[in-house]
Short mmCIF file of C-alpha atoms in Angstrom, two decimals:
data_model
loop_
_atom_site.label_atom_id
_atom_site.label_comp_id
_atom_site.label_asym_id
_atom_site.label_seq_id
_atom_site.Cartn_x
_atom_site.Cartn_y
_atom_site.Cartn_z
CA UNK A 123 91.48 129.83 -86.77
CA UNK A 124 89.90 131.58 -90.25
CA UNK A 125 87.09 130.06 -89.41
CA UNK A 126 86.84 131.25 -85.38
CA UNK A 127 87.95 134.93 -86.73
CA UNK A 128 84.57 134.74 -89.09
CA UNK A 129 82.24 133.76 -86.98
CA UNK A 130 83.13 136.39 -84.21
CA UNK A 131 83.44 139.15 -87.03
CA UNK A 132 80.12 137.80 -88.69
CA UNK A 133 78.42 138.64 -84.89
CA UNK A 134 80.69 141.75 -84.51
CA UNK A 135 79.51 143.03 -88.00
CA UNK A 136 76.11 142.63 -87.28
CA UNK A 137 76.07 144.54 -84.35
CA UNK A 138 77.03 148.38 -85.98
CA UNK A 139 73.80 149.45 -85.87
CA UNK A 140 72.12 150.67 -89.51
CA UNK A 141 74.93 149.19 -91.38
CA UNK A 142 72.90 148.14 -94.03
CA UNK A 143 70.42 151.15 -93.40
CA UNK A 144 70.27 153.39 -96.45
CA UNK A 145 70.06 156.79 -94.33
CA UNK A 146 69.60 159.43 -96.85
CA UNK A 147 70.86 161.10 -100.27
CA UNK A 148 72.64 164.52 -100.20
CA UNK A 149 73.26 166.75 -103.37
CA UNK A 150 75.96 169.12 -104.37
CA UNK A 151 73.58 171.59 -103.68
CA UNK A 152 74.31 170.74 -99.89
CA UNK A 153 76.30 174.57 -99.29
CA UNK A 154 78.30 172.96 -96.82
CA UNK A 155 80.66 170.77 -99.45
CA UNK A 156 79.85 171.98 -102.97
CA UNK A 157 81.29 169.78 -105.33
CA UNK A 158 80.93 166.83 -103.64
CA UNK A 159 77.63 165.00 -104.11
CA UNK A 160 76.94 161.30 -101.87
CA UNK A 161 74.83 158.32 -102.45
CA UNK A 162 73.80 155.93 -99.68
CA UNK A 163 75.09 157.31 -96.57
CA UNK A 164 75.42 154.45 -93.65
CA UNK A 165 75.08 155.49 -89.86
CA UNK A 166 76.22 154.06 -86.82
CA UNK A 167 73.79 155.42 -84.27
CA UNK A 168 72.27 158.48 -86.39
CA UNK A 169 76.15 159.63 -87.00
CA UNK A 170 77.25 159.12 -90.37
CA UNK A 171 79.86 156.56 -91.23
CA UNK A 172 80.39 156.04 -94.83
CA UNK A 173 78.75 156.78 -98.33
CA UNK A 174 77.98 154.11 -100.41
CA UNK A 175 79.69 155.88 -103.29
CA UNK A 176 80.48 159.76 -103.52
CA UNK A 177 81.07 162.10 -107.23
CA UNK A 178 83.42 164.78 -107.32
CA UNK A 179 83.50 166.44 -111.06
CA UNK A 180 83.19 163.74 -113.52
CA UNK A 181 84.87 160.89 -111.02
CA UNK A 182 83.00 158.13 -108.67
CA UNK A 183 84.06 156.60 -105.79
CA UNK A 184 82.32 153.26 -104.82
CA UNK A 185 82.87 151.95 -101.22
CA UNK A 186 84.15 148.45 -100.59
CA UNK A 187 81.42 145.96 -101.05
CA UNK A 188 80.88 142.54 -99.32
CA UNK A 189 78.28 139.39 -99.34
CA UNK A 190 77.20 139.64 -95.99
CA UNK A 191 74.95 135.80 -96.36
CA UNK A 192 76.15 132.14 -96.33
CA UNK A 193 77.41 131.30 -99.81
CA UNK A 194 80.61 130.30 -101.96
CA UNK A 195 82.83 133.05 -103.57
CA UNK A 196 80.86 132.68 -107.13
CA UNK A 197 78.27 133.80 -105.33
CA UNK A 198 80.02 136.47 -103.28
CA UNK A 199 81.81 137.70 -106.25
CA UNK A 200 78.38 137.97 -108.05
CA UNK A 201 76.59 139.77 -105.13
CA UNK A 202 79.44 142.31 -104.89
CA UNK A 203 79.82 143.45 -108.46
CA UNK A 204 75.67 143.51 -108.71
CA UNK A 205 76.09 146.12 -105.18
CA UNK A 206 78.90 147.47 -107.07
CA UNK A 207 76.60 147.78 -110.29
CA UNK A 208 73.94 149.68 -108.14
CA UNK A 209 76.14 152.27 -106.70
CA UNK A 210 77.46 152.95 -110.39
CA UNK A 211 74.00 153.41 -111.93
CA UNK A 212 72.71 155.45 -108.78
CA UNK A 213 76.01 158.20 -109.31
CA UNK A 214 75.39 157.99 -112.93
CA UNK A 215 78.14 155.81 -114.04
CA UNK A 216 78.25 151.91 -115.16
CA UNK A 217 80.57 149.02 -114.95
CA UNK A 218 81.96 149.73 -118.37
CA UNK A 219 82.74 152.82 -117.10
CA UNK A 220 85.09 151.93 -113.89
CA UNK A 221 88.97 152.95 -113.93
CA UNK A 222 90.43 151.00 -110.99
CA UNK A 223 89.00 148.10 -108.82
CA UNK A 224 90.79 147.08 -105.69
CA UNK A 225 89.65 143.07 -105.17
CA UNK A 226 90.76 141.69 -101.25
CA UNK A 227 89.99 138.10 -100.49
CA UNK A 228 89.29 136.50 -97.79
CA UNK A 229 91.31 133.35 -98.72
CA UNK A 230 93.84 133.39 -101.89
CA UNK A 231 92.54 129.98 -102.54
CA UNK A 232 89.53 131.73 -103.97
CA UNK A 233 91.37 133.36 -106.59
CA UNK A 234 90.93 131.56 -109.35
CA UNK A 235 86.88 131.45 -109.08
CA UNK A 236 86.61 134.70 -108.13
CA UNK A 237 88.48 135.34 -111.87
CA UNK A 238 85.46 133.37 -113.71
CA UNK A 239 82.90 135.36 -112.09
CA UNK A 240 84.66 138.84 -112.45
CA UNK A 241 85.89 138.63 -116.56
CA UNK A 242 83.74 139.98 -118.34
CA UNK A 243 81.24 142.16 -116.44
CA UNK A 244 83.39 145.16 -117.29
CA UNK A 245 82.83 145.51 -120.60
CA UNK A 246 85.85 144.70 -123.29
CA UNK A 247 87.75 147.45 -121.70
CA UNK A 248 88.29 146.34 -118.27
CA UNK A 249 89.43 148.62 -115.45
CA UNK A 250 92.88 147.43 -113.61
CA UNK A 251 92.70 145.38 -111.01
CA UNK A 252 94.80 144.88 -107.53
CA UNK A 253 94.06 141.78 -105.81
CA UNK A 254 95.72 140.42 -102.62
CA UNK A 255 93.87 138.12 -99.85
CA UNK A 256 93.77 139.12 -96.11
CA UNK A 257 93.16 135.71 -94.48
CA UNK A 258 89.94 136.79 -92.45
CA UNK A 259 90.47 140.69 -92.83
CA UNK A 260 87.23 141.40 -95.08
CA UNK A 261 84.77 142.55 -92.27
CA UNK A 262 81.22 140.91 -91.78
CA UNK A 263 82.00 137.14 -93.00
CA UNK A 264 82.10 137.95 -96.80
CA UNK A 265 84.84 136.44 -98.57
CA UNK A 266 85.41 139.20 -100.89
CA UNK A 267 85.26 142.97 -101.09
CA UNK A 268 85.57 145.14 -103.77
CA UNK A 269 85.63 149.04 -104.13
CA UNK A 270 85.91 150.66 -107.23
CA UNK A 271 86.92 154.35 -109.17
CA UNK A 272 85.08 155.37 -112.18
CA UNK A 273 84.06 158.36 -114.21
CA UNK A 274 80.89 159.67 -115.61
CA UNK B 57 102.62 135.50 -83.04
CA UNK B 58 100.81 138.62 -83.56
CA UNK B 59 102.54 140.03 -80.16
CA UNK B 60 105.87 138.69 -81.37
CA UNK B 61 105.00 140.34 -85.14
CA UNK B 62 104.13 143.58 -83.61
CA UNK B 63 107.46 143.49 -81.57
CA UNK B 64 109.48 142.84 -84.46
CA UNK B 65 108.18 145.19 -86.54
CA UNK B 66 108.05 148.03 -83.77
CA UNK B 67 112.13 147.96 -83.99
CA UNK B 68 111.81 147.57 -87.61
CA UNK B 69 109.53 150.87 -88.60
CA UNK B 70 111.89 152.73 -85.40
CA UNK B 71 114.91 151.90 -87.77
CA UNK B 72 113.89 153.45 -90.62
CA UNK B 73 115.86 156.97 -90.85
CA UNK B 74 114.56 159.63 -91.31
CA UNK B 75 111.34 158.10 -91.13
CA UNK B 76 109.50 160.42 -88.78
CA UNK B 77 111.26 163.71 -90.58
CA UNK B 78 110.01 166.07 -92.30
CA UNK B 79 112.37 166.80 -94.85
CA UNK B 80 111.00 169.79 -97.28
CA UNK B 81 108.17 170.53 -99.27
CA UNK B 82 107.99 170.99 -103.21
CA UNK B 83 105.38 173.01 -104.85
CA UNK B 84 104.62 173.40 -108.50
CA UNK B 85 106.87 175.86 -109.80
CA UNK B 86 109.28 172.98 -109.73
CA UNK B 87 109.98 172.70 -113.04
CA UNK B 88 110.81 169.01 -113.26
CA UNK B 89 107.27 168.04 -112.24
CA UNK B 90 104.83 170.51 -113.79
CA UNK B 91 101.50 170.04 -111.86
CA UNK B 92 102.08 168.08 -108.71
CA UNK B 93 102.85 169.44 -105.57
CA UNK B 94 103.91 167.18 -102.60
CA UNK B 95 104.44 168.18 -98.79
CA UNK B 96 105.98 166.74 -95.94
CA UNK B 97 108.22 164.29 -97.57
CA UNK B 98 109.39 161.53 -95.87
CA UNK B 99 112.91 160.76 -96.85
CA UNK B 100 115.17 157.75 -96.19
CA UNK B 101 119.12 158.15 -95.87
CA UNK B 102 118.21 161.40 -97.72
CA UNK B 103 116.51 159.85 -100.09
CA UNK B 104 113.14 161.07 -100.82
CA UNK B 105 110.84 157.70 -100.16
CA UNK B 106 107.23 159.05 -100.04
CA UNK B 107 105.15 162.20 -99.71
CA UNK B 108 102.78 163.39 -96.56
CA UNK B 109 100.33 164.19 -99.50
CA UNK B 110 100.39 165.06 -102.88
CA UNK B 111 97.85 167.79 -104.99
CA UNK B 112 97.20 167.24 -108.61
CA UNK B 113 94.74 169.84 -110.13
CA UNK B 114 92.12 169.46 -107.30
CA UNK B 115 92.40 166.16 -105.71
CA UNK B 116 94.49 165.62 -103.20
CA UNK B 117 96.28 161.80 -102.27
CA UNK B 118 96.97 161.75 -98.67
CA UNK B 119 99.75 158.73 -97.73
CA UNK B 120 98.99 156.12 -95.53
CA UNK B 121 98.95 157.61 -91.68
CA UNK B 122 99.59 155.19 -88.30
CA UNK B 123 99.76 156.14 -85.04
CA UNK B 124 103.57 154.94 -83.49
CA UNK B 125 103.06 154.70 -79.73
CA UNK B 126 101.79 152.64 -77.31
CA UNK B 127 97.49 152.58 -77.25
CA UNK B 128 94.30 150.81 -77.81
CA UNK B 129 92.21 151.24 -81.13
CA UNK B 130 90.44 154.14 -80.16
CA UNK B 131 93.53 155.97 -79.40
CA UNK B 132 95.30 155.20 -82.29
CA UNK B 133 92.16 156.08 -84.71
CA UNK B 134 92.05 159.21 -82.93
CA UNK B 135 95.76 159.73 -83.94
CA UNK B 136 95.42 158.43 -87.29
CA UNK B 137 92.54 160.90 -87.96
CA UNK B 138 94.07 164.23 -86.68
CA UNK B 139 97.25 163.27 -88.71
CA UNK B 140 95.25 162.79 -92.28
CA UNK B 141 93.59 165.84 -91.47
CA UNK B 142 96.71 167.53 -91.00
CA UNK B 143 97.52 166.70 -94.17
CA UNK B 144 94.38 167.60 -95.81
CA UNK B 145 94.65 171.30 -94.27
CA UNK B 146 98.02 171.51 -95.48
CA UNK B 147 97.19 170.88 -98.83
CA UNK B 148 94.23 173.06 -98.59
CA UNK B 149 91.70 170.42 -98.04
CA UNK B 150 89.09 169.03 -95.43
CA UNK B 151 87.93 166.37 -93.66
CA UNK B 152 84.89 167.08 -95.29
CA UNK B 153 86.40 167.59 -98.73
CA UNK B 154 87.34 163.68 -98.59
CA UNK B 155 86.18 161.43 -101.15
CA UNK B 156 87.54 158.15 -100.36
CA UNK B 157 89.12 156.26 -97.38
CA UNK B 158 90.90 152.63 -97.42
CA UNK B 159 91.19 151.52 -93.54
CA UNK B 160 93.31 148.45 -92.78
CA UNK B 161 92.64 147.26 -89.31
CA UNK B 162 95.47 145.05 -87.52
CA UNK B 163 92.58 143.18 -85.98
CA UNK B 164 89.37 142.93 -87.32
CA UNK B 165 88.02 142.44 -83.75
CA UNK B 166 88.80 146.49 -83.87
CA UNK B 167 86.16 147.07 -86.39
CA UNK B 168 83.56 148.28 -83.98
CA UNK B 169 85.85 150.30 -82.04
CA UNK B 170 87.24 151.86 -84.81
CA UNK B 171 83.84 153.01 -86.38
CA UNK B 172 82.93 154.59 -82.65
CA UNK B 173 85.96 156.65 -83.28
CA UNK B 174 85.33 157.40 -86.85
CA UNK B 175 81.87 158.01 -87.49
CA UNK B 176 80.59 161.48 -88.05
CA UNK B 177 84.68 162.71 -88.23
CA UNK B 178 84.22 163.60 -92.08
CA UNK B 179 80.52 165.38 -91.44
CA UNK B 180 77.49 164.81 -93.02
CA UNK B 181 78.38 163.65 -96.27
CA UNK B 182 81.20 161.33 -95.40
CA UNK B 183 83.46 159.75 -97.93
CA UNK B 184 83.29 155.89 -99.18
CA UNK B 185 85.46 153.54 -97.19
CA UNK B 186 87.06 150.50 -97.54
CA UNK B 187 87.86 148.29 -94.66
CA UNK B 188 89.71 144.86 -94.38
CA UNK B 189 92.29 143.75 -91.38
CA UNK B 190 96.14 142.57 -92.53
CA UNK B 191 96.48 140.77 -89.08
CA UNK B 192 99.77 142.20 -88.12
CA UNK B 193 100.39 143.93 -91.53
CA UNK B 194 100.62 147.60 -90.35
CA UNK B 195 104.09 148.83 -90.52
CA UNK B 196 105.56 150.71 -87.32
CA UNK B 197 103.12 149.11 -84.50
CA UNK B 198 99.98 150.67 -85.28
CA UNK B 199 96.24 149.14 -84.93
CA UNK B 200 95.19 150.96 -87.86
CA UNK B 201 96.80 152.67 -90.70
CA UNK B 202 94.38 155.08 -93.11
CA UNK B 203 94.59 156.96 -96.44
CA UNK B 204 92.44 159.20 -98.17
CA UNK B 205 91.85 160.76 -101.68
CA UNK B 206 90.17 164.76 -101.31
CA UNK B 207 89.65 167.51 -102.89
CA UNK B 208 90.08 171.01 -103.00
CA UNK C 212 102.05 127.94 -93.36
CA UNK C 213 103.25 130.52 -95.37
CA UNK C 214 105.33 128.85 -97.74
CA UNK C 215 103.05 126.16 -98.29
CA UNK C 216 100.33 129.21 -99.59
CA UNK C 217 102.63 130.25 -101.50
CA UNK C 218 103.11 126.70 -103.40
CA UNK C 219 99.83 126.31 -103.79
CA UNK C 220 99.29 129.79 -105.15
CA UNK C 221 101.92 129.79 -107.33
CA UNK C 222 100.31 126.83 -108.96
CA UNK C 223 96.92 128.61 -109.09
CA UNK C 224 98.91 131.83 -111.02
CA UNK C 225 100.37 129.70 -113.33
CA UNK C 226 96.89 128.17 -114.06
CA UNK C 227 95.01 131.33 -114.60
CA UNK C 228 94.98 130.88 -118.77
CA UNK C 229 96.43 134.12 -120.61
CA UNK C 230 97.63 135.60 -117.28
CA UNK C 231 100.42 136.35 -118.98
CA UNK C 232 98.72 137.87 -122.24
CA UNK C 233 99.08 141.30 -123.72
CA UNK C 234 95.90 140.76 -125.19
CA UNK C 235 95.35 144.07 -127.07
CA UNK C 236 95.03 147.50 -126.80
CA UNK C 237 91.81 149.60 -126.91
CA UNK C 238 91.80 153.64 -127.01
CA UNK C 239 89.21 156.52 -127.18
CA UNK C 240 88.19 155.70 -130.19
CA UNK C 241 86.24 152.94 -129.29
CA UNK C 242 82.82 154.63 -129.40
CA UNK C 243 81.42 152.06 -126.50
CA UNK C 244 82.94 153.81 -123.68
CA UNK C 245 83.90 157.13 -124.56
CA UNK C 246 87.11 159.02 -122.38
CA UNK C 247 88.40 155.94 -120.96
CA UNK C 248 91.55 154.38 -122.68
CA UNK C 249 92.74 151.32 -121.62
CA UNK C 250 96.70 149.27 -122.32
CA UNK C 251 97.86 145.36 -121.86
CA UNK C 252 94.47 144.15 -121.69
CA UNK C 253 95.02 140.69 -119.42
CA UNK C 254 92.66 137.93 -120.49
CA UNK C 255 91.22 134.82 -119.19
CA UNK C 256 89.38 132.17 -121.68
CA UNK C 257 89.59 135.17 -124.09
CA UNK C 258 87.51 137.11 -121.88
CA UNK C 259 89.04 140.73 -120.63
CA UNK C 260 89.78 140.31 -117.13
CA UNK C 261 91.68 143.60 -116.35
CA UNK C 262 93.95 146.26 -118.12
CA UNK C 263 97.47 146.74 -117.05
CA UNK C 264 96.56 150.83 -117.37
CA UNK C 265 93.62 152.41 -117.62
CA UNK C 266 93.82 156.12 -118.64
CA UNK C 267 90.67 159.12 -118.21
CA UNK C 268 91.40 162.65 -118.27
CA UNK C 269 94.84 163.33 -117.42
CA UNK C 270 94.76 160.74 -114.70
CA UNK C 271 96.35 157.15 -115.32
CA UNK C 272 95.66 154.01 -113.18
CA UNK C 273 98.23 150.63 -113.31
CA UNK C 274 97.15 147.10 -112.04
CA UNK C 275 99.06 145.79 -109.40
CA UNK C 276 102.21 144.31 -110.38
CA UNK C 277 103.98 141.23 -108.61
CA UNK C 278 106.74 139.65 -109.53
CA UNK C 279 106.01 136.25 -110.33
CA UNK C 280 110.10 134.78 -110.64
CA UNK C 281 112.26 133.05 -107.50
CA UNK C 282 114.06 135.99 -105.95
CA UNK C 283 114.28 138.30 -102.43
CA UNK C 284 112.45 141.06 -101.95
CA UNK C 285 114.85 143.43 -103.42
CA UNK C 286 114.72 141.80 -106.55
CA UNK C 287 110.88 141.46 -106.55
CA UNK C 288 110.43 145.30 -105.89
CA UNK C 289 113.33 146.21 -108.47
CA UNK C 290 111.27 144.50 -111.16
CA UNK C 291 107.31 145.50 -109.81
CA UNK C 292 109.20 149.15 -109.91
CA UNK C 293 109.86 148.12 -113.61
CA UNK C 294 106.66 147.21 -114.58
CA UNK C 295 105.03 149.98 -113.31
CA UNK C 296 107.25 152.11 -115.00
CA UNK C 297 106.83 150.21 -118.27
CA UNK C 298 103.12 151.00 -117.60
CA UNK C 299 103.34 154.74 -117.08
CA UNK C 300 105.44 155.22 -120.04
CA UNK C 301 103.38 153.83 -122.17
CA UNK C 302 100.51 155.51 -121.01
CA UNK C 303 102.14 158.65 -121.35
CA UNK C 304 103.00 159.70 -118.02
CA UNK C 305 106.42 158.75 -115.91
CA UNK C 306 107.75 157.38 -112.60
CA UNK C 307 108.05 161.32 -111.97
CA UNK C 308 103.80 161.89 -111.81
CA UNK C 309 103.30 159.20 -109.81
CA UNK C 310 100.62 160.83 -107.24
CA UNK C 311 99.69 157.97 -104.91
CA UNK C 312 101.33 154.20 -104.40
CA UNK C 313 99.94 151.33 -102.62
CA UNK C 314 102.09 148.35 -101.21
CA UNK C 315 101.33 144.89 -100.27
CA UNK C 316 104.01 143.10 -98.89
CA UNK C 317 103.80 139.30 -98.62
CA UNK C 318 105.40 139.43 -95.31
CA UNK C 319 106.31 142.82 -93.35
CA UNK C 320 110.07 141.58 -92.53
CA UNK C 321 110.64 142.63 -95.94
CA UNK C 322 109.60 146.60 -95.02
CA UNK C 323 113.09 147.81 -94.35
CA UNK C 324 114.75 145.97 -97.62
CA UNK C 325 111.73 147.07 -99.97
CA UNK C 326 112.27 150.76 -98.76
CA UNK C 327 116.02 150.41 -99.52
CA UNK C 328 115.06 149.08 -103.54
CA UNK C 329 111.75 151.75 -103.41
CA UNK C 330 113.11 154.86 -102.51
CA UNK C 331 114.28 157.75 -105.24
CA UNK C 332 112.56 155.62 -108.18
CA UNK C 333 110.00 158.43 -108.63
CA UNK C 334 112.34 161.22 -108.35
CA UNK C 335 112.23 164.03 -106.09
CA UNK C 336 108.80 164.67 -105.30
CA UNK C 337 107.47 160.94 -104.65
CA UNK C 338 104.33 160.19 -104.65
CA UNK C 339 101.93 159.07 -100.94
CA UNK C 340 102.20 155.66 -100.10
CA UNK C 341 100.14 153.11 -98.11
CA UNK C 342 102.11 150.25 -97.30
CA UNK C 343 100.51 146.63 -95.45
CA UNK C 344 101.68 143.24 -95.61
CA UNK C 345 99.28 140.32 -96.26
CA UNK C 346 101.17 137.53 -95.45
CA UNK C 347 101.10 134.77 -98.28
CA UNK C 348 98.37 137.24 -99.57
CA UNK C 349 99.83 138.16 -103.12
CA UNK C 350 98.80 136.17 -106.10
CA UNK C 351 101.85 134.50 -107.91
CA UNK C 352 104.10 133.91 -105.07
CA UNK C 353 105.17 137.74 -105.34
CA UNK C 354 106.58 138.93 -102.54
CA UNK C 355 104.90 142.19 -103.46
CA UNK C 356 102.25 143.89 -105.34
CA UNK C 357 102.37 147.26 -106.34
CA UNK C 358 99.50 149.80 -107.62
CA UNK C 359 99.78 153.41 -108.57
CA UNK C 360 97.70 155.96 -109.69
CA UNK C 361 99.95 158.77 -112.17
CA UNK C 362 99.08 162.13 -114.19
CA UNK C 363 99.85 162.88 -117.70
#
C-alpha cells in the first residue's frame, strides 16, 4: 500500500510543471509587499506557487524540503538539510542560526537514522524540533521533509 | 477505511459545541495579556479552545482552516483559502502579506489539484509552503486543512 | 496495524540514547550565535539533537512534546499541556502568550476527548491551532505531540 501510494505520487509529483524551476528572485524593494523579501519562487504554469524561503524583518522562513531521487533516509535526511542549508545562506541566515524545524517522515521506522544524520548540523545550540511520520503523506517519493524558521 | 474514517469523524467535528461560533474577540488593552490580540475565538462548552488568528507585534498566526461540507479538492481549497484570508483581513493582513503556509492534504493524490487551486492566490511573491497528506487526519471532513503565519 | 507501530516505536524511543537528557543550557552569551537562546538541550551520542525551547527576540519556540507513559488521551494531553508549560515558564513567557499551537494526534478518535483536556489551559485569549492526526505517527507511542510558538 506505502509503496503503491509512492509510486503514483512520485509520477503525480513530477508532473507540476517547473517544480524544481528556480523562476526568479524578488526584493523588498518590490512596492507591492514592502517588507517582505522572497528567494526561489516555484511556478506551476508561469503562476507562482511557493518561495523557497521568504524574510520578513530579521526572521526566515524555509519551505518544506524533500529528496526527490532513489535513496535511503541517510541520504534523504542529508539532501534535505544541504537544500535547507542553501535557502539559509541565500536569505542570509545559516543552520546555526534556525529557531524551529518541523521534521515529517514518511515512515516512523526511519526515525532513528534520520536522528544520526540530523545531530549535529545545527550547531551546539540546536533549534527545537517536531517530528511525526505521515505514512506516504510527504509529496514526490521523498521520505522526509523538513521546513525550518530562523533569524538573521 | 478512509470512507468509514471520514464518516466517523464528520459526526465527531459536528459534535463539537460551539465549534462553528464565533464567540468574541479580545484586543490588547486586555490587561491580562499585554501584546496579543486574538479574534474570532472558537470556544467549547464556553470554554475558550482556540483563536481564528492571533497578532503579536506584526506577525500574525492564522489557525488551521477546513472547509466542512460536502466537495471535491478544488472546492474545498477554494473554501479553505477565502476563510484564511478572512482572517488575515481581519487582523489587518493579506494574502500577500503571508510568510508561511503548512498544507496537510487528506490524500496526497490531491496534490495536483490542490496546487491548480492555489497557485498565484498569495501574488507574486508567494509565501513558503509545506505540504504532506495525514490520510484521513483532517478533523471535521475536510480534504485539506491550511494555516498561515503573516504580517502586518 | 496501528498498535503494532506503536510497539515497535516505542522500542525505537526508548533506544534513542539521552532522549531523555537535559543536557545543558546555552544563552546569549555564547558569542557563536548571537540573539538566539536556547533551554533542555536533548542529546544523542553527546551530540545536540534539538532544544526543548529556543528563544530570539521576544518570540519563544518549544519542541514537540509527547507523552511517552501508558495512559488515554486525556492523560497524554494533560501532561504534553504540562510540558509545554514547564517550557514557557522557563523561557520566560506563559501558557497565557501562547500565539500559535500545532496538534498531532496519533489517531483522530481522540479529537473530541483531547479538546475536552485542551481547552481553557491558555487562558482567555488562546492561541490558533492546527490540529491532524497521523495515525501511529508520533514518536514514543504518544498519543499526541504538541508544538507551540509563545511571546515574552
Amino acid at each position: 500500500m506505502k509503496t503503491h501510494r509512492r509510486s503514483i505520487l512520485k509520477k503525480m509529483f513530477a508532473s507540476v510543471a517547473g517544480i524544481t524551476g528556480i523562476a526568479w528572485s524578488a526584493n523588498a524593494k518590490d512596492n507591492t509587499t514592502p517588507g517582505k523579501e522572497v528567494f526561489n519562487i516555484v511556478t506551476e504554469q508561469d503562476v507562482p506557487l511557493f518561495s523557497g524561503s521568504t524574510k520578513f524583518g530579521n526572521l526566515v522562513f524555509v519551505a518544506g524540503k524533500g529528496a526527490h531521487f532513489e535513496g535511503d533516509i541517510t541520504a534523504h535526511t542529508k539532501h534535505v538539510l544541504e537544500e535547507i542549508e542553501k535557502e539559509l545562506i541565500k536569505a542570509g541566515s545559516s543552520m546555526q542560526k534556525v529557531l524551529k524545524v518541523s521534521v515529517f517522515l514518511h515512515d516512523l521506522n526511519d526515525y532513528k537514522a534520520m536522528n544520526e544524520a540530523y545531530k549535529g548540523k545545527f550547531g551546539d545550540k540546536p533549534p527545537v524540533r517536531t517530528t511525526v511520520a505521515v505514512y506516504g503523506g510527504v509529496p514526490g517519493d521523498s521520505l522526509v521533509e523538513m521546513d525550518c524558521i530562523a533569524y538573521i
